[in-house]
Short mmCIF file of C-alpha atoms in Angstrom, two decimals:
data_model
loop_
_atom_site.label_atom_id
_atom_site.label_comp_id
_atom_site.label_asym_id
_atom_site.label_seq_id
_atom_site.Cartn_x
_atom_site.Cartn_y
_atom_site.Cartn_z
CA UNK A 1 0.00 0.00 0.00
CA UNK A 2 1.65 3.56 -0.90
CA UNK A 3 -0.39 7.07 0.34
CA UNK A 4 -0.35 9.81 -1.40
CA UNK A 5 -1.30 13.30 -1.80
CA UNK A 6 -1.36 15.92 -3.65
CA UNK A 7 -2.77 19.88 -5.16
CA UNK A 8 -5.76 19.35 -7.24
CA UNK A 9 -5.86 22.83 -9.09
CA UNK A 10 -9.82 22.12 -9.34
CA UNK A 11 -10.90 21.72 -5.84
CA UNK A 12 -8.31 24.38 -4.75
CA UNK A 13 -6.47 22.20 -2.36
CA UNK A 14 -4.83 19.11 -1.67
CA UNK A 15 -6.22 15.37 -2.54
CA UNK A 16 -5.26 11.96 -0.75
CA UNK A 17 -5.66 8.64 -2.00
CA UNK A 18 -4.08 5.02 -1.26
CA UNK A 19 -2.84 2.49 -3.90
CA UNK A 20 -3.02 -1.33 -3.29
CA UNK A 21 -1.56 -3.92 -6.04
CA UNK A 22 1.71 -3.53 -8.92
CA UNK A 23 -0.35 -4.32 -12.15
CA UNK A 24 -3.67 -5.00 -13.45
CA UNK A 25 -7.01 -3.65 -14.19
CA UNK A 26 -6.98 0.01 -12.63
CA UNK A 27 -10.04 -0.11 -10.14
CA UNK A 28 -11.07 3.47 -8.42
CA UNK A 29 -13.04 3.10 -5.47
CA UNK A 30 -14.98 6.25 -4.32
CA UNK A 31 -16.12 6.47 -0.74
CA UNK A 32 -19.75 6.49 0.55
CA UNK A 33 -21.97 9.33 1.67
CA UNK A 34 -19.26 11.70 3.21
CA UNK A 35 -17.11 8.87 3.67
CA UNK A 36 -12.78 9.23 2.97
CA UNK A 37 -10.40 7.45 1.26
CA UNK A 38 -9.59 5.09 4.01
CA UNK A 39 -13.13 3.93 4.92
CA UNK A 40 -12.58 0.94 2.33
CA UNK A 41 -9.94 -0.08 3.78
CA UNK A 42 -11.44 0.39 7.46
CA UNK A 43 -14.31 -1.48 6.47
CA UNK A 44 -12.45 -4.82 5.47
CA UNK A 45 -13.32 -4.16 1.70
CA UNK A 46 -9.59 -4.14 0.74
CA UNK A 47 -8.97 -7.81 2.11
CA UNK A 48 -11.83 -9.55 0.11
CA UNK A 49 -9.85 -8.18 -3.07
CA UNK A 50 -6.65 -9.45 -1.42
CA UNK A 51 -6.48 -12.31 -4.19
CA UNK A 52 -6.96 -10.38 -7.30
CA UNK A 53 -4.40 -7.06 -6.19
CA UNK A 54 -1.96 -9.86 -4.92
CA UNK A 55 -2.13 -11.54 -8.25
CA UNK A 56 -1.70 -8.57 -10.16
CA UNK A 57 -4.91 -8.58 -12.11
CA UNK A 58 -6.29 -5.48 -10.06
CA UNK A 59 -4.71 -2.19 -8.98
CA UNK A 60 -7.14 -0.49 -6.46
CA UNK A 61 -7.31 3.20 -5.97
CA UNK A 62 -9.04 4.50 -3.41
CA UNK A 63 -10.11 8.41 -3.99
CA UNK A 64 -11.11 10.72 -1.66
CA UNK A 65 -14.23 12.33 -1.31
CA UNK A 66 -15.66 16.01 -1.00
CA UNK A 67 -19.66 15.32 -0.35
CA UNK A 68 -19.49 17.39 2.74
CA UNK A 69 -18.06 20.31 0.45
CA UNK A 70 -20.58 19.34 -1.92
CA UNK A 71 -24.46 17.62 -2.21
CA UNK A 72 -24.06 16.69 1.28
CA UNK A 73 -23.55 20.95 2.46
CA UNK A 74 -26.66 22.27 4.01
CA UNK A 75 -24.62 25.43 4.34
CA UNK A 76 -24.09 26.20 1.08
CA UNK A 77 -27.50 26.63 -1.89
CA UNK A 78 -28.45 23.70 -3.65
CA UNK A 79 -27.23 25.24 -6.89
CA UNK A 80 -23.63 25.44 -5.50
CA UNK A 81 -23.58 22.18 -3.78
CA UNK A 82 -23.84 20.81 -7.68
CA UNK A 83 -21.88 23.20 -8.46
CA UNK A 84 -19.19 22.10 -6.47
CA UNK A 85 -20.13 18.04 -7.32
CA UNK A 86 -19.09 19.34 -10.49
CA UNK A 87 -15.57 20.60 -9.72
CA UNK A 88 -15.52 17.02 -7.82
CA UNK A 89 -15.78 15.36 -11.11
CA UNK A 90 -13.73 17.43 -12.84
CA UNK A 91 -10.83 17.21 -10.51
CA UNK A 92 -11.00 13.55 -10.91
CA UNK A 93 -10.59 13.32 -14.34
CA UNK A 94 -8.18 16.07 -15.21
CA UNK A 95 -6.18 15.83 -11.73
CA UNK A 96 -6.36 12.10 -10.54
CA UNK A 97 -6.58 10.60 -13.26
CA UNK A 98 -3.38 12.10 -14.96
CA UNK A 99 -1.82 11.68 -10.88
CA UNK A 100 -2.52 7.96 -11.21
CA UNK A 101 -1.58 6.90 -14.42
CA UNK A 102 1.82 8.17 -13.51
CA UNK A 103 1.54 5.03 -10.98
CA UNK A 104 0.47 2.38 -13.27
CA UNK A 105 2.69 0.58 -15.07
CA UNK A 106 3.47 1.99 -18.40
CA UNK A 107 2.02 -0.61 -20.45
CA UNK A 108 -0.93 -0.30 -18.51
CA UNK A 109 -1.86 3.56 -18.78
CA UNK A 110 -4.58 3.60 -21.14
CA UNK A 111 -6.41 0.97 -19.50
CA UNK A 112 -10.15 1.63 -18.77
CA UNK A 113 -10.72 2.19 -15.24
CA UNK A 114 -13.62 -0.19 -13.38
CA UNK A 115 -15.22 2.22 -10.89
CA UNK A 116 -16.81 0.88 -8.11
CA UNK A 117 -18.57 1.90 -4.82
CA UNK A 118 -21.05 1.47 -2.04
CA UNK A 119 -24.54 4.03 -1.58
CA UNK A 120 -23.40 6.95 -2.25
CA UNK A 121 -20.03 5.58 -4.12
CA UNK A 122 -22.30 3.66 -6.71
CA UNK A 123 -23.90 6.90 -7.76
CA UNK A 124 -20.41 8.72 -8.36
CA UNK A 125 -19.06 4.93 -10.05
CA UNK A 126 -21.74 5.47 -12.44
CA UNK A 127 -21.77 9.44 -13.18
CA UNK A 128 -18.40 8.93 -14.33
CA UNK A 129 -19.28 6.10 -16.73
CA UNK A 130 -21.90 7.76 -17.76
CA UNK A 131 -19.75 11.23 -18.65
CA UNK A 132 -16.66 9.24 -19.51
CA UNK A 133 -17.13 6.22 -20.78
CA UNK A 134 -13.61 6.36 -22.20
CA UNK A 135 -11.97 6.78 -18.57
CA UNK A 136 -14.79 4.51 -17.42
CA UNK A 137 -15.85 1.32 -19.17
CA UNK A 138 -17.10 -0.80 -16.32
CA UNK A 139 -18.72 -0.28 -12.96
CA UNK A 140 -19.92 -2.03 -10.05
CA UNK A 141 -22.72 -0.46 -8.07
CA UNK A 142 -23.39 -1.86 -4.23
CA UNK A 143 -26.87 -0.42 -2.94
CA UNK A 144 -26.69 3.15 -4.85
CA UNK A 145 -29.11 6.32 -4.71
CA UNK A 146 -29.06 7.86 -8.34
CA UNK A 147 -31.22 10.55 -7.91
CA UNK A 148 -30.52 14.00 -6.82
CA UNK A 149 -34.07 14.25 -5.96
CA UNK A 150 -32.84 12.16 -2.54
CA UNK A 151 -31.37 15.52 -1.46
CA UNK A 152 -32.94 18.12 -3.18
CA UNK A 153 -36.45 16.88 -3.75
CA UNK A 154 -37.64 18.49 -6.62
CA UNK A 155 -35.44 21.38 -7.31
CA UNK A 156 -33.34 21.70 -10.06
CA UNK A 157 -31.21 23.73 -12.62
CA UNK A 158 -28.18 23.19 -14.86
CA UNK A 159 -26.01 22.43 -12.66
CA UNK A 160 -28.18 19.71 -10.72
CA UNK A 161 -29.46 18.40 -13.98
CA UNK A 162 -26.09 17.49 -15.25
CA UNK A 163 -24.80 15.90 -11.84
CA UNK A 164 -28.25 13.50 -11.55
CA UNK A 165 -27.82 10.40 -13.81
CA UNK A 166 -31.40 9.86 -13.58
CA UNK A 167 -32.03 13.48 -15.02
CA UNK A 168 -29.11 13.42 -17.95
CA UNK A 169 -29.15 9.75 -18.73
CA UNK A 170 -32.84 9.60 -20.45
CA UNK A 171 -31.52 12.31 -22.91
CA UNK A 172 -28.36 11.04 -23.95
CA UNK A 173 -28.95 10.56 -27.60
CA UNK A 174 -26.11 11.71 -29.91
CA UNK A 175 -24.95 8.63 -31.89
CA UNK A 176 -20.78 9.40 -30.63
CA UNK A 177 -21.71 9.06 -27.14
CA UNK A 178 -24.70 6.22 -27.32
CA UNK A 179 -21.23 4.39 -29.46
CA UNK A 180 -19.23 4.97 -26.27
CA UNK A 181 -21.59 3.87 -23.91
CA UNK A 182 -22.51 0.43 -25.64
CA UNK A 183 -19.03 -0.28 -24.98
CA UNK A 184 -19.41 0.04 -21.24
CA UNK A 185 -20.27 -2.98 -18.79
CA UNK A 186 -22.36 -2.18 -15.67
CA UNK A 187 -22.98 -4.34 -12.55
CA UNK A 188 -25.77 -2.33 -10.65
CA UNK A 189 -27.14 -4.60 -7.60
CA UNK A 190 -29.20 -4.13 -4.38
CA UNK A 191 -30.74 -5.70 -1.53
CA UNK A 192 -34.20 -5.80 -0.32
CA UNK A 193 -33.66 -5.71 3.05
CA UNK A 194 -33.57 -2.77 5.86
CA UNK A 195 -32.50 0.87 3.87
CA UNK A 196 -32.58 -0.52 0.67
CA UNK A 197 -36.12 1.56 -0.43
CA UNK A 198 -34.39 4.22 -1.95
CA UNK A 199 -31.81 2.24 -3.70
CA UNK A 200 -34.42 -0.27 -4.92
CA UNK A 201 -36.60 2.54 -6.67
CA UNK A 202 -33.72 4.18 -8.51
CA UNK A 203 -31.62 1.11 -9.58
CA UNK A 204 -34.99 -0.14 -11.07
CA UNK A 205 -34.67 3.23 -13.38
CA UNK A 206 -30.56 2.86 -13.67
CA UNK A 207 -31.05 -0.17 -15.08
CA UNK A 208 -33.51 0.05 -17.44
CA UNK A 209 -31.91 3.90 -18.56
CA UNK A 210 -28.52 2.21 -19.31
CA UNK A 211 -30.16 -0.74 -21.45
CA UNK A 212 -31.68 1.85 -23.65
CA UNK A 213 -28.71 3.08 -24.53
CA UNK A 214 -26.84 0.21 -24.72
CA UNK A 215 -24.66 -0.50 -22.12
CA UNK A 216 -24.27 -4.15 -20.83
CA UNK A 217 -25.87 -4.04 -17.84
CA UNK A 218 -26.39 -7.30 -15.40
CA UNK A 219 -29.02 -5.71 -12.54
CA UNK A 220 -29.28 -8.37 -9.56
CA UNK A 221 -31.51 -7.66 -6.76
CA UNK A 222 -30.56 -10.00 -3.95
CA UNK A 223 -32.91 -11.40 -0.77
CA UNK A 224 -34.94 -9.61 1.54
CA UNK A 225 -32.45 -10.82 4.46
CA UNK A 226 -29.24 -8.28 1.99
CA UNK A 227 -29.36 -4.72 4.08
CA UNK A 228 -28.12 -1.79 3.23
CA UNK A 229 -25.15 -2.39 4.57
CA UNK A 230 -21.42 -3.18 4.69
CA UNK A 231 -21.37 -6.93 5.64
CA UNK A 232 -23.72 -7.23 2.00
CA UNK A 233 -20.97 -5.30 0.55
CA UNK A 234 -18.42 -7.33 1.77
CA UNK A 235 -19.94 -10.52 0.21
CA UNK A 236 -21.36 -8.57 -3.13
CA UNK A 237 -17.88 -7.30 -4.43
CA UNK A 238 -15.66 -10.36 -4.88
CA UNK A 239 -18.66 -12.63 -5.99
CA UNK A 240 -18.97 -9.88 -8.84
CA UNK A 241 -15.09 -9.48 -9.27
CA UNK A 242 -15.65 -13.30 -9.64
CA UNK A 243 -18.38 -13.72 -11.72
CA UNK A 244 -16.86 -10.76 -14.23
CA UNK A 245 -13.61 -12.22 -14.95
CA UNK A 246 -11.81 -10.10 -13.15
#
């Protein structure tokens, strides 16, 4: 494991991430609702991938997160707590993303990234497919919310419309970026246990969105007794690392 950190000219101050694994598939996890880039880790998520980074067929990134600067500010106007989601995205693909390759290995830079995440962390996994499908090409989704509408009910404007999936997604229609997106592969599951109402009710919509415009998309729903929670997590991520080939 290496830590590192650095100035991200978007946000306007320094970013931290760690890096698990040599070689492989570059895999960039994004933390939960307000989470950091250590929760993974904390929450046992790294070990279950133990076998794949040891093996060198995954390299794991774990990003921070800025939801408390962002959707998650009750300080700041719903227009610039999107606004600031927005910056978030940007930073990761013109700062990180240039930070990181500089860690791969060099045959290895131009690899497609698999973004993954739980809650919160699914909905930023699959905004950036969504927006950069190039970056982007595969994602798997643990229990997401992909509506804004969770936070900001039924308020919107540019800047909200182009950070909800749910919003954007429907209208995506120009035959370059449909092209782009039917080369994408998306895992999107959820439980039906306790919490899982929300998530239920927009990864119904997700995953019907995404099949409309192509993208490969395997949507499991798993048993009542699956909560919203990390000990699902922990099961869900290497029985899909599995079950993908990874």
């Amino acid at each position: 494991m290496s830590y590192h950190r650095f100035y991200s000219p978007h946000l306007r101050h320094d970013f931290e991430l760690k890096v698990w694994g040599h070689a492989g598939r570059p895999v960039m996890v994004f933390p939960s609702s307000e989470g950091r880039f250590f929760d993974f880790e904390n929450r046992g998520m790294i070990d279950v991938m133990k076998w794949w980074i040891d093996s060198g067929r995954l390299q794991v990134f774990c990003v921070d997160g800025i939801d408390s600067q962002s959707l998650f500010n009750k300080e700041s106007s719903f227009h610039d707590r999107a606004k600031r989601q927005r910056e978030y995205v940007e930073a990761i693909v013109y700062d990180v993303v240039p930070y990181i390759r500089n860690l791969q290995p060099e045959n290895e830079r131009w690899t497609p990234f698999l973004a993954t995440g739980c809650s919160w962390g699914a909905y930023h996994s699959i905004n950036f497919l969504i927006k950069y499908p190039e970056i982007f090409e595969r994602a798997i989704c643990m229990s997401g919310v992909y509506s804004l509408q969770f936070i900001f009910g039924d308020y919107s404007d540019d800047e909200v419309y182009f950070q909800d999936p749910l919003q954007y997604l429907p209208n995506i229609n120009g035959h370059e970026e449909i092209e782009k997106l039917k080369k994408t592969k998306a895992v999107i599951v959820v439980g039906q246990g306790r919490w899982e109402e929300e998530s239920i009710r927009d990864s119904d919509k997700l995953a019907h969105y995404l099949g409309t415009k192509g993208v490969d998309v395997w949507y499991d729903k798993w048993g009542h007794d699956v909560d919203h929670d990390w000990p699902a997590w922990l099961h869900q991520l290497p029985y899909f690392l599995h079950k993908c080939g990874y």
